[in-house]
Coordinates of C-alpha atoms in Angstrom, one line a residue:
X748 CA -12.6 -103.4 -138.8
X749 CA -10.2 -106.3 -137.8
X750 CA -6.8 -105.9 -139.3
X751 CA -4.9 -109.4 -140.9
X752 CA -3.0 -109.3 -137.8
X753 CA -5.5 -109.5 -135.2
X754 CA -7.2 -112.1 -137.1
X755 CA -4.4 -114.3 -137.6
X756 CA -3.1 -113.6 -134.1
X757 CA -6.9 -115.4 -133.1
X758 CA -6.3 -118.6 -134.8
X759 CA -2.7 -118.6 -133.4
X760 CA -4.3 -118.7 -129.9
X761 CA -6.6 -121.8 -131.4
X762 CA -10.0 -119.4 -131.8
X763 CA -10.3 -120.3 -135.2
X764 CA -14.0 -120.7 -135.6
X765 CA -14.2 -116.9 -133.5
X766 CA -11.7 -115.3 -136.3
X767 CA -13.5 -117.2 -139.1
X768 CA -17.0 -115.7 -137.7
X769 CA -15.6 -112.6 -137.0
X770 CA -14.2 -112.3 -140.2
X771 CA -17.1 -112.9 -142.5
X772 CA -19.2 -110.8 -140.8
X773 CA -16.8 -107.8 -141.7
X774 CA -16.6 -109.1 -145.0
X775 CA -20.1 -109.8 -145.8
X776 CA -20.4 -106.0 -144.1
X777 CA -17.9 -104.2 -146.5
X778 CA -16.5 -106.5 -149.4
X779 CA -13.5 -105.5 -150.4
X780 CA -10.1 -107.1 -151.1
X781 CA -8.7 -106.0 -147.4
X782 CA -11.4 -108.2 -145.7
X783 CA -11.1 -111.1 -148.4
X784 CA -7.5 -111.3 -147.4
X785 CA -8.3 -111.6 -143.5
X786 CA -10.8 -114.2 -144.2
X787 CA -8.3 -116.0 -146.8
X788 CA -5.7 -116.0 -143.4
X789 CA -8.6 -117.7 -141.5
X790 CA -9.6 -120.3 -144.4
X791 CA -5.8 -121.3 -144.2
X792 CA -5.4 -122.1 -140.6
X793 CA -9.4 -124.1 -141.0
X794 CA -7.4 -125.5 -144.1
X795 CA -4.5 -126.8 -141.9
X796 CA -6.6 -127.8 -139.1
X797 CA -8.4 -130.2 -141.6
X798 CA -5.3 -131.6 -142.8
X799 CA -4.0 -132.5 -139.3
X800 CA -7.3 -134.0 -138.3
X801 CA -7.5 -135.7 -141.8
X802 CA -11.0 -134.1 -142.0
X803 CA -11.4 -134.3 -146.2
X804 CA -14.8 -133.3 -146.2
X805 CA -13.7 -130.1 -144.5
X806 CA -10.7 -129.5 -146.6
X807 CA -12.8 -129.2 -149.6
X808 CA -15.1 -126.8 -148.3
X809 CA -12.5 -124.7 -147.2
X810 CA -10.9 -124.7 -150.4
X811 CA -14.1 -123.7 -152.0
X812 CA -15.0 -121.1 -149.8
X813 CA -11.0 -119.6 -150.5
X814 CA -11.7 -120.3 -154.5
X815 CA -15.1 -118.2 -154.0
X816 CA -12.7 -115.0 -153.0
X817 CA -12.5 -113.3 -156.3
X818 CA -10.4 -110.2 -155.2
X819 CA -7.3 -112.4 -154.6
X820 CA -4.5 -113.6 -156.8
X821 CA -1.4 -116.1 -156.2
X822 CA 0.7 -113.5 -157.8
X823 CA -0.4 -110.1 -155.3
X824 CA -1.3 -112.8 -152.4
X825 CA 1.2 -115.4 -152.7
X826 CA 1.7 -116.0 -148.8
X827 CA -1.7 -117.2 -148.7
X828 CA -1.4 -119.3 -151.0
X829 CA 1.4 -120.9 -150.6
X830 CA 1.2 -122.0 -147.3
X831 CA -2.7 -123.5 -148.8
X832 CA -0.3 -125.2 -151.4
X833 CA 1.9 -126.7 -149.0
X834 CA -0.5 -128.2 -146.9
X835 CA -2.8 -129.8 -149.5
X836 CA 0.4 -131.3 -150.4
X837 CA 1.3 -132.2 -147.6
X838 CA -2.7 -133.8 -147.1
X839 CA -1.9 -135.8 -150.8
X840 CA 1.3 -137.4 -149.4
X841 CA 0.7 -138.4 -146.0
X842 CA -3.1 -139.1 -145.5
X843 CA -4.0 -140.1 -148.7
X844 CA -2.8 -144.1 -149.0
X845 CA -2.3 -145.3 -152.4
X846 CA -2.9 -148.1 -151.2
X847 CA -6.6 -147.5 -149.4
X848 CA -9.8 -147.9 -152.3
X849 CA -10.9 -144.5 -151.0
X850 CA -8.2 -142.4 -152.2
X851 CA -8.7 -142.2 -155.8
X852 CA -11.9 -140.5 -155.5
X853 CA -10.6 -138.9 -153.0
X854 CA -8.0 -137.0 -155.7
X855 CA -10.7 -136.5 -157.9
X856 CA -12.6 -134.6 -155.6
X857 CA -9.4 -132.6 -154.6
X858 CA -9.0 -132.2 -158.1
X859 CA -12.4 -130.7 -158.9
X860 CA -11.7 -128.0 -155.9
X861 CA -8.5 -127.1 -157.2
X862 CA -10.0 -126.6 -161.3
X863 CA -12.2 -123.9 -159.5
X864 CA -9.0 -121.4 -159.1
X865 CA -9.6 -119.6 -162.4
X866 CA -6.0 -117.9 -162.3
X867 CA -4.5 -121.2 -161.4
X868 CA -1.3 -120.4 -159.5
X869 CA 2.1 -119.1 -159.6
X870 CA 5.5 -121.2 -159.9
X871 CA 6.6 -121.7 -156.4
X872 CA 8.0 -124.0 -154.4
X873 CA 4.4 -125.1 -152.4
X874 CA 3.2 -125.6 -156.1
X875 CA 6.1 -128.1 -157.0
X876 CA 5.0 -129.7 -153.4
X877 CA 1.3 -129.7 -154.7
X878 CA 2.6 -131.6 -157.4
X879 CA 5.5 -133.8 -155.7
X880 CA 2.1 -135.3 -153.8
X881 CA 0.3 -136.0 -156.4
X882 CA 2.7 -137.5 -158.6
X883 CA 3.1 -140.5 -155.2
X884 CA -0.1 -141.3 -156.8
X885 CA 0.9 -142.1 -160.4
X886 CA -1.4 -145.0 -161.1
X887 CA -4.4 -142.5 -160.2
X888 CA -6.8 -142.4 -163.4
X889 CA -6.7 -138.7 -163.1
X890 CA -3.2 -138.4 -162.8
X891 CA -2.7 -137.3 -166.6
X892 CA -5.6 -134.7 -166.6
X893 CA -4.1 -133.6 -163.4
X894 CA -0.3 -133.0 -164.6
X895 CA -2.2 -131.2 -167.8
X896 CA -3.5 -128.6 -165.3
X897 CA -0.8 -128.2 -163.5
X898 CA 1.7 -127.1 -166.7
X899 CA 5.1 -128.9 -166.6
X900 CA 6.1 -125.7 -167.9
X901 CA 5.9 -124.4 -164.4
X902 CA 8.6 -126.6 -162.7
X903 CA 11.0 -124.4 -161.2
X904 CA 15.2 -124.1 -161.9
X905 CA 15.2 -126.2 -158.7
X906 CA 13.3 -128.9 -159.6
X907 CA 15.6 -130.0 -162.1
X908 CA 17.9 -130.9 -159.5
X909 CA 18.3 -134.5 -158.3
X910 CA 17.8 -134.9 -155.0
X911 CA 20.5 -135.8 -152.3
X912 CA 19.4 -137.8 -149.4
X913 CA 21.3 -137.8 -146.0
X914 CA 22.2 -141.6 -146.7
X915 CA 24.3 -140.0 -149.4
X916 CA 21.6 -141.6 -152.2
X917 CA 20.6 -139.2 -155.3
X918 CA 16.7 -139.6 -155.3
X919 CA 15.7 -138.0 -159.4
X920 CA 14.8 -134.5 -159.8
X921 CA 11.1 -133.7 -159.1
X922 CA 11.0 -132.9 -162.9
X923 CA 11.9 -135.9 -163.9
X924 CA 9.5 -137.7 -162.0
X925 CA 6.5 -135.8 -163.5
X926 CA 7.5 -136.3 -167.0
X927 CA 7.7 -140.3 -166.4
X928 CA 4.4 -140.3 -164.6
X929 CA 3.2 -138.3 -167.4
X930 CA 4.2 -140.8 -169.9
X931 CA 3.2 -143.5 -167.8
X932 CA -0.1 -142.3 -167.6
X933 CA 0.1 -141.6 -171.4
X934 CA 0.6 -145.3 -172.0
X935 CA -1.9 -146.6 -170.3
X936 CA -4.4 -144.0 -171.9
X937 CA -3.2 -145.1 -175.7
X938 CA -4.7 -141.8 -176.6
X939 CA -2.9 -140.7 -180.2
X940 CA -3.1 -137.3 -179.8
X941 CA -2.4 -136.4 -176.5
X942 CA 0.9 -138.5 -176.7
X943 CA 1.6 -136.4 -180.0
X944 CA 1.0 -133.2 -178.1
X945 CA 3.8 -134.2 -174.8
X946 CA 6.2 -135.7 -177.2
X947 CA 7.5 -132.1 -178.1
X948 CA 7.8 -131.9 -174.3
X949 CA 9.6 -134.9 -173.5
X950 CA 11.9 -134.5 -176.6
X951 CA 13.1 -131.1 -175.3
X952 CA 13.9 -132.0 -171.9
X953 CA 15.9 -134.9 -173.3
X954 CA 17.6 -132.4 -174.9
X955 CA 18.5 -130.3 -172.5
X956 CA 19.3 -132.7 -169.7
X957 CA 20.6 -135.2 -171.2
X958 CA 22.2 -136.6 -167.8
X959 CA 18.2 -137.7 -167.5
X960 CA 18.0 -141.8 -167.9
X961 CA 14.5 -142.4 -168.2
X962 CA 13.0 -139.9 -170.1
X963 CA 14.5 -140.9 -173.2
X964 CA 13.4 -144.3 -172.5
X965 CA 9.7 -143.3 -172.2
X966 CA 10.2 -140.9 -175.2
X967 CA 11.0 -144.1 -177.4
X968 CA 8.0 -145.9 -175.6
X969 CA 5.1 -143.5 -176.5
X970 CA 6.6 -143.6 -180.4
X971 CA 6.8 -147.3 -180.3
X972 CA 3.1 -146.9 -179.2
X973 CA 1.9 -144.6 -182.4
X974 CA 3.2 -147.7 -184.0
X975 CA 4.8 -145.2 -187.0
X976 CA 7.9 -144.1 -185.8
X977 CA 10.5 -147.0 -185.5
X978 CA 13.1 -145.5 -186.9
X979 CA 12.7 -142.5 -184.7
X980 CA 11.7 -144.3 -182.0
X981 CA 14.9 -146.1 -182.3
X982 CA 17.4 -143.2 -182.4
X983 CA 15.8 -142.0 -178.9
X984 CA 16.1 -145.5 -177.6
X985 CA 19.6 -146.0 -178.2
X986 CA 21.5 -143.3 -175.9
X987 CA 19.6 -144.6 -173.0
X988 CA 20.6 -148.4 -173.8
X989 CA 24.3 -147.3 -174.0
X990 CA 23.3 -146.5 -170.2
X991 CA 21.3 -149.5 -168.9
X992 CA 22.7 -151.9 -171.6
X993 CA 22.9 -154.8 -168.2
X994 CA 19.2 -154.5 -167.6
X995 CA 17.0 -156.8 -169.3
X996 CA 14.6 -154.7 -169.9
X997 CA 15.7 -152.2 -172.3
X998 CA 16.8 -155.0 -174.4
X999 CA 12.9 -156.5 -174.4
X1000 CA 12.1 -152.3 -175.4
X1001 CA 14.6 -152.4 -178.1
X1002 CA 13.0 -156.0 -179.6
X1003 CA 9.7 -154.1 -180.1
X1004 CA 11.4 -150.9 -182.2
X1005 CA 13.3 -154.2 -184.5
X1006 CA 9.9 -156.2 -184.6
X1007 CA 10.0 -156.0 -188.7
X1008 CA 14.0 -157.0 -188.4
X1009 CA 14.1 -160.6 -187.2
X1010 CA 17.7 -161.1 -186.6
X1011 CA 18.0 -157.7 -185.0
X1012 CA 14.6 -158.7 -182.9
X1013 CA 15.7 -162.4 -181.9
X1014 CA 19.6 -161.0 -181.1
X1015 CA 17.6 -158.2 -178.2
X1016 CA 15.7 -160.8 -177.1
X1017 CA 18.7 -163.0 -176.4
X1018 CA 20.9 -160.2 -174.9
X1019 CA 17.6 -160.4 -172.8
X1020 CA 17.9 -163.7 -171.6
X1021 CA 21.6 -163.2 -170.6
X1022 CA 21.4 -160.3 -168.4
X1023 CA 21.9 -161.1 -164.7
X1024 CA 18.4 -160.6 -163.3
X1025 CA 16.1 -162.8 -161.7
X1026 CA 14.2 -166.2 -163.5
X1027 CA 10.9 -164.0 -162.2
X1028 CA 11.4 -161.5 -164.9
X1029 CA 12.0 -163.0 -168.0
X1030 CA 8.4 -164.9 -169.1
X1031 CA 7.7 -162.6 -171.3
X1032 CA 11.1 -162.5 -172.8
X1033 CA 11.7 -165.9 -173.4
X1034 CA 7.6 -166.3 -174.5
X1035 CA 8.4 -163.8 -177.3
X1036 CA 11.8 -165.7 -178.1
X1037 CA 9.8 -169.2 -178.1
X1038 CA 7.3 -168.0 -180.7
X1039 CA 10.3 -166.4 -183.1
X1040 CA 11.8 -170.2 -182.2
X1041 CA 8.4 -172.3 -183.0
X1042 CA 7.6 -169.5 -186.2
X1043 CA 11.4 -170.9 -187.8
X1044 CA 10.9 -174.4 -186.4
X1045 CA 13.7 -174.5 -184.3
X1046 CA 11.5 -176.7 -182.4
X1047 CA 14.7 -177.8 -179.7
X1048 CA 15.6 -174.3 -178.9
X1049 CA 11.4 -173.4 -178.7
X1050 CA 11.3 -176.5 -176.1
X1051 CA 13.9 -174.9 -173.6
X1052 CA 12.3 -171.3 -173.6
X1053 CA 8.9 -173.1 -173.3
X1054 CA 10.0 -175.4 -170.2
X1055 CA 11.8 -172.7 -168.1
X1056 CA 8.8 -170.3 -168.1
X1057 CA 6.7 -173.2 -167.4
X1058 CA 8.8 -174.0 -164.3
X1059 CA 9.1 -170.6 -163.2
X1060 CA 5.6 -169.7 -162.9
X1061 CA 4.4 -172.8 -161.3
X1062 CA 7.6 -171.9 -159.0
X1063 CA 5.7 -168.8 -158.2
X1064 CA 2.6 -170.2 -158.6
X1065 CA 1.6 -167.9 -160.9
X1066 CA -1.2 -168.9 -164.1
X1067 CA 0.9 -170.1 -166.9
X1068 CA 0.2 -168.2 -170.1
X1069 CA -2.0 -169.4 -172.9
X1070 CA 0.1 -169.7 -175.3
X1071 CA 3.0 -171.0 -173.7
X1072 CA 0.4 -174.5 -172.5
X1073 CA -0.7 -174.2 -175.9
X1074 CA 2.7 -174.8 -176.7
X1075 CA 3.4 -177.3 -173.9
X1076 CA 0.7 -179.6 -175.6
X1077 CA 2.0 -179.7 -178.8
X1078 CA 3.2 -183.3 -180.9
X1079 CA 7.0 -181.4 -181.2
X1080 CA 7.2 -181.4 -178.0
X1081 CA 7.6 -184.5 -177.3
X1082 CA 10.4 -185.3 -179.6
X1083 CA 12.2 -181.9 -179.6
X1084 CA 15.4 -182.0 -177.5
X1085 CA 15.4 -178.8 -175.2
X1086 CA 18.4 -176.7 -175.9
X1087 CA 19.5 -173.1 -175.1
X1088 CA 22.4 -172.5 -177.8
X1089 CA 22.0 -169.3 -179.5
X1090 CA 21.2 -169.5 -183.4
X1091 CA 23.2 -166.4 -183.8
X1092 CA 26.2 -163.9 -182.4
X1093 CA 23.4 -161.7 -180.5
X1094 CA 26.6 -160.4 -178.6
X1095 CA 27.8 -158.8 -181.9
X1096 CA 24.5 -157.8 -183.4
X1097 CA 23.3 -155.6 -180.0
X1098 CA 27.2 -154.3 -179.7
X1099 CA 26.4 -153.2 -183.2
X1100 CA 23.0 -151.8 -182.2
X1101 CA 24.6 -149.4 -179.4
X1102 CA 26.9 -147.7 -181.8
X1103 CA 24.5 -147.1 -184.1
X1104 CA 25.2 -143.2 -184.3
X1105 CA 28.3 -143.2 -182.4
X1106 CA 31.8 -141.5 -183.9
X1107 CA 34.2 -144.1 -185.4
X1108 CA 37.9 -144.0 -185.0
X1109 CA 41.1 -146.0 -185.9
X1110 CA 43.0 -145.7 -182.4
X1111 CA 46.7 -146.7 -181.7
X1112 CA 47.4 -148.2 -178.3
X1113 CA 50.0 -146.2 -176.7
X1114 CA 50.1 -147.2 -173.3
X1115 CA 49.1 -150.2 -171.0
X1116 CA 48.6 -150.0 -167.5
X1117 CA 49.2 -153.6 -165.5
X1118 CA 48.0 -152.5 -162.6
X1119 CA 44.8 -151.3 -163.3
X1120 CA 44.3 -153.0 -167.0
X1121 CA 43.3 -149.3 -168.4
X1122 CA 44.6 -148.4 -171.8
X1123 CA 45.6 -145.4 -173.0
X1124 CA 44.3 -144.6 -176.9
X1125 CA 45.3 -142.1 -179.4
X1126 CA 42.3 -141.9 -181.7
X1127 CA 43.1 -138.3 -183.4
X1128 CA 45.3 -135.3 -183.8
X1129 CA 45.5 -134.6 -179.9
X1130 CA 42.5 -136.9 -179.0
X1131 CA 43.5 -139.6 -176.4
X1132 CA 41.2 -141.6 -174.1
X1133 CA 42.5 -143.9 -171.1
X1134 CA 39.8 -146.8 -170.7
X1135 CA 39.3 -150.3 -169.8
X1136 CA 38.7 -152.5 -172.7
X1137 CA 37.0 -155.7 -172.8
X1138 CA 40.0 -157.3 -175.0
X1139 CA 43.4 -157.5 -174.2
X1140 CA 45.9 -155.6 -175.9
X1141 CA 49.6 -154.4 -176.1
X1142 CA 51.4 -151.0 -177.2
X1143 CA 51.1 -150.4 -181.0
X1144 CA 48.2 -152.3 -181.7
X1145 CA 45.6 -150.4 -184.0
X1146 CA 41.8 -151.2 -183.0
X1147 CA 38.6 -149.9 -184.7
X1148 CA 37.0 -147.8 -182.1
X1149 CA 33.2 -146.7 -181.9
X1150 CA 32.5 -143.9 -179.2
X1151 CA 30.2 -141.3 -178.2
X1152 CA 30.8 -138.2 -175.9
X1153 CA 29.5 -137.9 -172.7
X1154 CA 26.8 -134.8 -171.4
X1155 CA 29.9 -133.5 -169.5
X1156 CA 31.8 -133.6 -172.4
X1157 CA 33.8 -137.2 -171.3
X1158 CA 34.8 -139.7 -174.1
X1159 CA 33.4 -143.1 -174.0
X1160 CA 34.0 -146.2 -176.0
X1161 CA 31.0 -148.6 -177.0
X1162 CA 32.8 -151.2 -179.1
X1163 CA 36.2 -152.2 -180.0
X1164 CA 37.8 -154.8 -182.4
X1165 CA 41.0 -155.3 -184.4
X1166 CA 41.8 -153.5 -187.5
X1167 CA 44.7 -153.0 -190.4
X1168 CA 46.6 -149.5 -189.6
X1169 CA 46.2 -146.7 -192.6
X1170 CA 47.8 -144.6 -194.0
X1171 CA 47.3 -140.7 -194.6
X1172 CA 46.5 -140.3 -190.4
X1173 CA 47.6 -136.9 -189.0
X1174 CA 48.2 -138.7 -185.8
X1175 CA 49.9 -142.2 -186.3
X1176 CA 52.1 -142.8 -188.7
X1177 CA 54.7 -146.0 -190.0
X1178 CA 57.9 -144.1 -190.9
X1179 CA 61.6 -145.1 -191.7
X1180 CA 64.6 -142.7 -190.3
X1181 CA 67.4 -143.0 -188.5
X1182 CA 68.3 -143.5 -184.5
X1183 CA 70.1 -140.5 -183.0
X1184 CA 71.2 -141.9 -179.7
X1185 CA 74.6 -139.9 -177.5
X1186 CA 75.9 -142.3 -175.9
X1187 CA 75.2 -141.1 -172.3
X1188 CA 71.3 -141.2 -172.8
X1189 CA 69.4 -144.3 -172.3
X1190 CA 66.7 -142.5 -174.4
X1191 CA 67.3 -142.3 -178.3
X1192 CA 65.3 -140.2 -181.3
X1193 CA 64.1 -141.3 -184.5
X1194 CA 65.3 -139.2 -187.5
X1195 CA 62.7 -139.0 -190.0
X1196 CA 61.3 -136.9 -192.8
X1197 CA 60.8 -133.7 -191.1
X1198 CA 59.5 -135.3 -187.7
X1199 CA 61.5 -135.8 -184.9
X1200 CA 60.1 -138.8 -182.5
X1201 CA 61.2 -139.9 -179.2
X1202 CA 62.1 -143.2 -178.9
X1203 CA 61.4 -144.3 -174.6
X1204 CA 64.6 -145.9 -172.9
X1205 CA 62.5 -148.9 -172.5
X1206 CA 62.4 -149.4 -176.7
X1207 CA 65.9 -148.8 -176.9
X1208 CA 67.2 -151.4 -174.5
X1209 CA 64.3 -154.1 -175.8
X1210 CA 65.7 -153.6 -179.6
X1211 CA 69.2 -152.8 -178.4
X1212 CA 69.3 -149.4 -180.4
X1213 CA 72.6 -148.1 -182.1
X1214 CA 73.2 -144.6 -182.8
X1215 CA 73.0 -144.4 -187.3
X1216 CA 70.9 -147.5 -186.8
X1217 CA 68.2 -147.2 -189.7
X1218 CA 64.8 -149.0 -188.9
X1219 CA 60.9 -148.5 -189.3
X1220 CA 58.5 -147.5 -186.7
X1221 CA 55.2 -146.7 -185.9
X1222 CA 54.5 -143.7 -184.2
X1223 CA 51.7 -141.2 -182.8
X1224 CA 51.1 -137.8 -182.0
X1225 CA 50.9 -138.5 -178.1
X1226 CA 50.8 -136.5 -174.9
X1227 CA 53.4 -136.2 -172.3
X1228 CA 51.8 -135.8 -168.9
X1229 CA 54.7 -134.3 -167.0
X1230 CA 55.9 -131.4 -169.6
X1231 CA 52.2 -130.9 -170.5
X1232 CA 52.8 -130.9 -174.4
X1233 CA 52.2 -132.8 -177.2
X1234 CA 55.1 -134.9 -179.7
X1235 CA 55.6 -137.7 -181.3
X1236 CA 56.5 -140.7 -179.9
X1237 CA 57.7 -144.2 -181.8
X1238 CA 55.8 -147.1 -180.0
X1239 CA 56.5 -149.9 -182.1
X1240 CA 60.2 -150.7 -183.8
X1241 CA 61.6 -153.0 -186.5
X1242 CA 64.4 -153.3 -188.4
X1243 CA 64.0 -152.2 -192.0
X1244 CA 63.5 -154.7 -194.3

């Protein structure tokens, strides 16, 4: 008998068919799992033969004939397979178009050969190949039935990992990919209960990688499709608007979960309008804002929405849409005066919207940076944050602050706006006391009841500081870079009274 290495040494030297003869023969002589394995090493190199020749037709049978070999397993022949894995893989990505009408029965068949491996296969990296190929073909009809078979539960650590080009782009992990063609595919299916069964799934990867963009985004997309879950659909949405809150997009997702909350609905749309993205992608927008127009009679504000889809898609020569030259023919239309004013602070209701769940501070300004324009906040007991803000600002003043924290643990604000200091804080306090100033020290303290605050030599030459000097300040529990500690600081100064 033939050992493995004399067979595969044959196809090596390009005698394939002689190795593939030979080695049925002493299979079909003495069946056992020794002379499945040297014809499995044969069926591999008439597997990668087919796949460099593009011969489908051959590929299949191949694969069949390798199915048909019962005595193998991935798990105790895993070379084997692999190296199968990676070439079928490798036959999905490069000679299968998705572009050419053949290919999608040209997956399906693949498919079918690959539902005939009764132990399936075992988490490697030619299976995560097997399924980066198929996955290029994510508007496949049987690209959902397909990701089912595979088990996302079998991605590997690695395929977690985002992907670093040689350009120095970040391509997204291969995980991530498969869970958005999944819910892609979902979508388009509308079936109820297989988008209940990959929910779970999605929610727990959002979970634990919350660095992911787009999965939460999809995750709020399949509940907005069960039509039940607002709410919840909602509170999935929002971390991933925080993120893309300048494309238009997410804002036309977000008037769908606030389609029962007008003000809320019209404000996304708007938002919509107003992000920087091209005329081409906004019919839809500005069709759903011209019916909440028409359905409140704001006929002059309908008009404008109306006319600029109108004149975009004859631009691109594209059908107008039904309703919109329903619209177009209507009596209003001829005496409405198009105009594009907002009926409502949009701005302020979608700010709003993204801090829905966030933390909520009072913060004190403590520093101001001219160069840059960042500002330094102290928002707690030894809790500062050094951002830019989209207001201007000086030292002392108090602002209401919403924020969230980051997956790597970094502080972010969402929203800021002016608001009366209180009292009771444990870091920022209005106290009277008295200056304590020798007079070789530009610096000075402020005396007070049992705190001790240091008072910068910039304060003291602005309000001309005496020693004894009784006055009011505000100050903060702040942090002092170079001594690596924590006191209190006055930042603001008055003379009592």
């Amino acid at each position: 008998m033939s050992s493995i290495k004399e067979i595969t040494t044959m196809c090596k030297a390009g005698h394939i068919e002689e190795a593939y003869e030979q080695a049925l023969k002493e299979h079909e002589a003495s069946p056992n799992v020794w002379t499945q394995r040297a014809l499995a090493w044969v069926l591999y190199y008439k597997i990668k033969a087919a796949v460099e020749a593009n011969q489908g037709y051959s590929l299949l049978m191949n694969l069949y004939e390798l199915a048909s070999l019962d005595e193998l397993s991935s798990s105790d022949d895993n070379m084997i397979y692999e190296n199968v894995l990676f070439k079928i893989g490798s036959h999905v990505w490069k000679n299968l178009l998705p572009e050419h009408p053949d290919t999608p029965s040209k997956l399906s068949e693949l498919f079918e050969v690959l539902t005939t491996y009764e132990n399936g296969f075992e988490c490697s990296k030619g299976y995560s190949f097997l399924l980066k190929g198929f996955i290029h073909h994510d508007s496949w009809t049987g690209i959902a039935d397909f990701i089912d078979w595979w088990n996302l539960d079998k991605l590997t650590t690695e395929d977690y990992i985002p992907y670093q080009m040689e350009n120095g782009r970040t391509v997204m992990s291969l995980a991530e990919q498969a869970f958005i063609t999944q819910a892609k595919a979902l979508l388009r299916l509308n079936n109820r209960e297989r988008i209940e069964a990959f929910l779970p799934q999605l929610e727990e990867l959002t979970e634990r990688y919350p660095a992911m963009s787009y999965p939460g985004y999809f995750y709020g997309k399949l509940l907005l499709s069960l039509g039940e879950m607002n709410a919840e659909a909602l509170q999935a949405l929002i971390p991933f608007a925080r993120r893309k809150a300048s494309e238009f997009w997410v804002w036309q997702l977000l008037s769908e979960a606030f389609a029962n909350e007008e003000d809320k609905q019209l404000a996304c749309l708007l938002r919509a309008v107003h992000c920087r993205t091209q005329e081409s992608f906004l019919g839809k927008v500005r069709t759903k804002l011209a019916a909440l127009y028409i359905q409140n009679q704001w006929f002059d504000l309908a008009k404008f929405q109306i006319e600029k889809v109108i004149q975009e898609y004859q631009a691109q020569g594209w059908h107008i849409p039904k309703d919109v030259a329903n619209w177009s023919r209507n009596p209003w239309m001829e005496t409405a005066k198009a105009c594009n004013k907002a009926p409502l602070d949009y701005k302020s209701i979608t700010d709003s919207i993204l801090c829905e769940g966030a933390n909520e501070a009072l913060a004190v300004v403590s520093n101001v940076d001219p160069n840059s324009n960042r500002v330094t906040l102290i928002y707690g007991y030894k809790k500062r944050i050094t951002q830019k803000l989209p207001l201007k600002v000086g030292i002392g003043v108090v602002l209401k602050i919403s924020y969230i924290t980051e997956a790597d643990g970094k502080v972010r604000i969402l929203n800021t706006e002016p608001a009366p200091f209180q009292k009771g804080l444990d870091y920022a306090q209005v106290v009277e006391g008295t200056i304590i100033k020798r007079d070789h020290h530009e610096f000075a303290f402020l005396e007070s009841t049992e705190k001790q605050s240091f008072i910068s030599p910039q304060l003291v030459q602005k309000f001309r500081l005496q020693d004894k000097e009784h006055i009011k300040a505000l100050i903060v529990y702040s942090y002092n870079k170079k001594k690596d500690t924590w006191s209190w600081t006055c930042l603001s100064i008055r003379p009592k009274g």
